[in-house]
C-alpha positions as a Python dict, from the first residue, in 0.01 Angstrom:
ca = {
    (1, 'M'): (0, 0, 0),
    (2, 'R'): (-212, -244, -199),
    (3, 'V'): (-184, -622, -169),
    (4, 'I'): (-331, -881, -407),
    (5, 'V'): (-379, -1218, -236),
    (6, 'C'): (-394, -1555, -412),
    (7, 'S'): (-490, -1879, -239),
    (8, 'P'): (-695, -2173, -369),
    (9, 'I'): (-822, -2232, -13),
    (10, 'P'): (-1090, -1976, 79),
    (11, 'G'): (-1029, -2006, 454),
    (12, 'I'): (-663, -1911, 416),
    (13, 'A'): (-746, -1618, 189),
    (14, 'I'): (-1001, -1494, 444),
    (15, 'E'): (-756, -1522, 732),
    (16, 'I'): (-495, -1322, 541),
    (17, 'S'): (-740, -1056, 425),
    (18, 'V'): (-874, -1014, 782),
    (19, 'A'): (-519, -963, 914),
    (20, 'L'): (-455, -696, 650),
    (21, 'G'): (-794, -534, 696),
    (22, 'L'): (-728, -478, 1067),
    (23, 'V'): (-450, -233, 975),
    (24, 'D'): (-639, -85, 677),
    (25, 'I'): (-418, -236, 407),
    (26, 'D'): (-600, -230, 73),
    (27, 'C'): (-645, -596, -15),
    (28, 'E'): (-801, -790, -303),
    (29, 'V'): (-837, -1168, -312),
    (30, 'E'): (-801, -1357, -642),
    (31, 'P'): (-805, -1739, -614),
    (32, 'S'): (-708, -1804, -978),
    (33, 'P'): (-327, -1805, -1036),
    (34, 'Q'): (-379, -1687, -1395),
    (35, 'Q'): (-595, -1393, -1292),
    (36, 'F'): (-356, -1324, -1005),
    (37, 'G'): (-74, -1274, -1257),
    (38, 'S'): (-295, -1058, -1479),
    (39, 'L'): (-389, -832, -1188),
    (40, 'L'): (-26, -790, -1089),
    (41, 'Y'): (72, -705, -1445),
    (42, 'R'): (-195, -434, -1458),
    (43, 'E'): (-99, -301, -1112),
    (44, 'P'): (283, -297, -1098),
    (45, 'D'): (288, -115, -763),
    (46, 'A'): (80, -380, -583),
    (47, 'I'): (243, -650, -371),
    (48, 'G'): (156, -1004, -479),
    (49, 'L'): (98, -1231, -178),
    (50, 'F'): (32, -1599, -243),
    (51, 'W'): (-1, -1923, -45),
    (52, 'S'): (175, -2241, -157),
    (53, 'M'): (176, -2605, -46),
    (54, 'G'): (554, -2600, -11),
    (55, 'P'): (881, -2438, -122),
    (56, 'V'): (892, -2620, -457),
    (57, 'S'): (541, -2500, -543),
    (58, 'A'): (629, -2147, -429),
    (59, 'A'): (943, -2149, -644),
    (60, 'E'): (744, -2265, -948),
    (61, 'T'): (488, -1987, -893),
    (62, 'C'): (761, -1722, -863),
    (63, 'R'): (944, -1852, -1169),
    (64, 'R'): (626, -1852, -1378),
    (65, 'L'): (538, -1497, -1273),
    (66, 'R'): (890, -1365, -1337),
    (67, 'M'): (900, -1533, -1679),
    (68, 'G'): (572, -1354, -1750),
    (69, 'D'): (753, -1022, -1684),
    (70, 'I'): (577, -965, -1350),
    (71, 'R'): (797, -715, -1166),
    (72, 'N'): (583, -666, -856),
    (73, 'A'): (713, -751, -511),
    (74, 'L'): (622, -1116, -443),
    (75, 'F'): (551, -1242, -90),
    (76, 'A'): (521, -1620, -51),
    (77, 'I'): (342, -1787, 240),
    (78, 'I'): (458, -2148, 249),
    (79, 'E'): (302, -2453, 413),
    (80, 'E'): (607, -2650, 528),
    (81, 'A'): (439, -2932, 724),
    (82, 'N'): (464, -3193, 447),
    (83, 'A'): (733, -3030, 234),
    (84, 'D'): (1053, -3199, 116),
    (85, 'F'): (1247, -2879, 192),
    (86, 'T'): (1189, -2695, 518),
    (87, 'G'): (1342, -2404, 703),
    (88, 'G'): (1626, -2212, 539),
    (89, 'A'): (1672, -2458, 252),
    (90, 'G'): (1310, -2429, 147),
    (91, 'R'): (1300, -2053, 176),
    (92, 'A'): (1624, -2021, -24),
    (93, 'L'): (1464, -2222, -302),
    (94, 'A'): (1175, -1976, -336),
    (95, 'L'): (1393, -1667, -293),
    (96, 'A'): (1625, -1783, -570),
    (97, 'A'): (1323, -1823, -799),
    (98, 'G'): (1215, -1462, -751),
    (99, 'A'): (1034, -1423, -418),
    (100, 'D'): (1107, -1100, -231),
    (101, 'D'): (1000, -1227, 111),
    (102, 'I'): (866, -1545, 270),
    (103, 'Q'): (675, -1645, 580),
    (104, 'P'): (581, -2000, 688),
    (105, 'W'): (220, -2108, 741),
    (106, 'P'): (43, -2092, 982),
    (107, 'L'): (130, -1726, 995),
    (108, 'D'): (172, -1473, 1271),
    (109, 'P'): (-53, -1182, 1161),
    (110, 'S'): (161, -916, 1328),
    (111, 'E'): (477, -1049, 1160),
    (112, 'L'): (299, -1062, 823),
    (113, 'V'): (197, -697, 851),
    (114, 'A'): (545, -589, 965),
    (115, 'R'): (710, -777, 678),
    (116, 'L'): (471, -625, 423),
    (117, 'F'): (544, -272, 542),
    (118, 'A'): (920, -342, 536),
    (119, 'L'): (890, -482, 184),
    (120, 'H'): (689, -179, 77),
    (121, 'R'): (959, 55, 212),
    (122, 'R'): (1232, -135, 28),
    (123, 'R'): (1039, -127, -298),
    (124, 'R'): (973, 246, -271),
    (125, 'S'): (1344, 307, -215),
    (126, 'A'): (1434, 89, -515),
    (127, 'D'): (1182, 271, -732),
    (128, 'D'): (1381, 592, -682),
    (129, 'D'): (1702, 445, -830),
    (130, 'T'): (1782, 592, -1171),
    (131, 'Y'): (2083, 603, -1402),
    (132, 'M'): (2165, 871, -1654),
    (133, 'L'): (2234, 773, -2013),
    (134, 'P'): (2301, 1019, -2298),
    (135, 'G'): (1968, 1188, -2365),
    (136, 'C'): (1758, 962, -2142),
    (137, 'T'): (1713, 825, -1791),
    (138, 'F'): (1708, 456, -1702),
    (139, 'H'): (1449, 352, -1442),
    (140, 'P'): (1531, -10, -1346),
    (141, 'A'): (1217, -66, -1136),
    (142, 'R'): (994, 46, -1422),
    (143, 'G'): (1205, -116, -1692),
    (144, 'Q'): (1210, 205, -1893),
    (145, 'L'): (1449, 433, -2079),
    (146, 'I'): (1278, 771, -2063),
    (147, 'G'): (1384, 1047, -2302),
    (148, 'A'): (1249, 1391, -2380),
    (149, 'S'): (1014, 1269, -2653),
    (150, 'S'): (984, 891, -2613),
    (151, 'T'): (993, 599, -2369),
    (152, 'V'): (1156, 266, -2451),
    (153, 'H'): (1042, -39, -2254),
    (154, 'L'): (1285, -310, -2143),
    (155, 'T'): (1219, -668, -2043),
    (156, 'K'): (1300, -784, -1690),
    (157, 'Q'): (1621, -951, -1810),
    (158, 'E'): (1730, -643, -2005),
    (159, 'S'): (1665, -419, -1704),
    (160, 'V'): (1865, -644, -1470),
    (161, 'L'): (2156, -661, -1715),
    (162, 'L'): (2167, -286, -1772),
    (163, 'A'): (2137, -212, -1398),
    (164, 'T'): (2420, -457, -1324),
    (165, 'L'): (2646, -269, -1565),
    (166, 'A'): (2528, 83, -1477),
    (167, 'E'): (2591, 29, -1104),
    (168, 'R'): (2964, -1, -1179),
    (169, 'P'): (3052, 251, -1453),
    (170, 'G'): (3385, 185, -1624),
    (171, 'M'): (3432, -151, -1451),
    (172, 'L'): (3462, -480, -1636),
    (173, 'I'): (3157, -697, -1563),
    (174, 'T'): (3225, -1055, -1667),
    (175, 'K'): (2959, -1273, -1825),
    (176, 'A'): (2970, -1492, -1515),
    (177, 'M'): (2879, -1189, -1303),
    (178, 'C'): (2594, -1109, -1541),
    (179, 'M'): (2467, -1467, -1514),
    (180, 'L'): (2471, -1444, -1135),
    (181, 'A'): (2270, -1121, -1143),
    (182, 'L'): (2013, -1271, -1380),
    (183, 'Y'): (1979, -1620, -1235),
    (184, 'Q'): (2104, -1595, -873),
    (185, 'G'): (2342, -1886, -917),
    (186, 'H'): (2095, -2117, -1090),
    (187, 'D'): (2221, -2211, -1438),
    (188, 'E'): (1887, -2185, -1615),
    (189, 'A'): (2046, -2093, -1948),
    (190, 'K'): (2376, -2116, -2135),
    (191, 'I'): (2614, -1828, -2077),
    (192, 'K'): (2574, -1734, -2445),
    (193, 'I'): (2233, -1593, -2349),
    (194, 'I'): (2414, -1288, -2208),
    (195, 'D'): (2523, -1193, -2562),
    (196, 'V'): (2165, -1231, -2683),
    (197, 'Y'): (2031, -1004, -2409),
    (198, 'A'): (2309, -750, -2471),
    (199, 'C'): (2233, -742, -2845),
    (200, 'K'): (1861, -678, -2790),
    (201, 'L'): (1934, -425, -2516),
    (202, 'R'): (2175, -231, -2736),
    (203, 'K'): (1912, -184, -3006),
    (204, 'K'): (1678, -30, -2750),
    (205, 'I'): (1953, 190, -2605),
    (206, 'L'): (2040, 320, -2953),
    (207, 'A'): (1673, 404, -3009),
    (208, 'A'): (1649, 588, -2676),
    (209, 'T'): (1978, 782, -2705),
    (210, 'G'): (1961, 872, -3072),
    (211, 'G'): (2238, 638, -3183),
    (212, 'L'): (2476, 629, -2886),
    (213, 'D'): (2561, 305, -2709),
    (214, 'V'): (2667, 274, -2343),
    (215, 'I'): (2762, -96, -2339),
    (216, 'E'): (3120, -163, -2445),
    (217, 'T'): (3227, -518, -2525),
    (218, 'V'): (3547, -640, -2360),
    (219, 'W'): (3622, -921, -2603),
    (220, 'G'): (3641, -1266, -2447),
    (221, 'Q'): (3558, -1133, -2101),
    (222, 'G'): (3237, -937, -2067),
    (223, 'Y'): (3104, -581, -2083),
    (224, 'R'): (3168, -233, -1948),
    (225, 'F'): (2922, 57, -1892),
    (226, 'V'): (3028, 383, -2061),
    (227, 'P'): (2812, 662, -1906),
    (228, 'E'): (2900, 928, -2165),
    (229, 'G'): (2814, 694, -2449),
    (230, 'Y'): (2986, 634, -2781),
    (231, 'R'): (2884, 590, -3142),
    (232, 'P'): (2957, 232, -3254),
    (233, 'E'): (3134, 175, -3584),
    (234, 'V'): (2961, -60, -3826),
    (235, 'S'): (3108, -240, -4126),
    (236, 'S'): (2958, -234, -4476),
    (237, 'Q'): (2796, -569, -4389),
    (238, 'G'): (2618, -410, -4094),
    (239, 'K'): (2836, -573, -3825),
    (240, 'R'): (2988, -378, -3538),
    (241, 'T'): (3364, -331, -3568),
    (242, 'I'): (3414, -121, -3252),
    (243, 'G'): (3219, -156, -2929),
}
């Protein structure tokens, strides 16, 4: 396990790195939030651990990283002493923005280590999840459609949408359900964005499968995952007439 730590306060970063070093966890400290994000992007298997002044700041950090397509596990350590939101309400705020785990500051070193190992186990299990599409395999954790001769990369939103559909083959998934999977109940976009994501995702699926689609439109309701795939019909104007 490798952990990248970000804190603007050197004393806090040292305390965290000492706690991790005592159990031989590979740790690197990066005080700059921008460089922190860059390191995580280059090392997708590393856990990003960062300290924040409060839940609102932690949520903003998570949201910025997720919008930058950072898919690493994110662990927030939150100073709640002077925060507007404390306890469960504050932690829920950061979790909804993309944090995978949270611990209040000042921290209990033994709890921090235990939570990191638990998070690492969960991530390793999630990394093994795959879905079969015609001629390729979908790896949600990697955001990839891997075929025999090529690999197609998906954005975080495209991966979440496809995984939401692929988990329930043949079942109608409404646009409201898709919104919940993408935004965890926070209306950060109009529901029409689901159609935009689906359109972009379909183009990548067609490229990976050699022309077969696996997302069927249920008009006026949502979408359905078709594991065996189908070849969409297109009008002379280039618009889909079926599927």
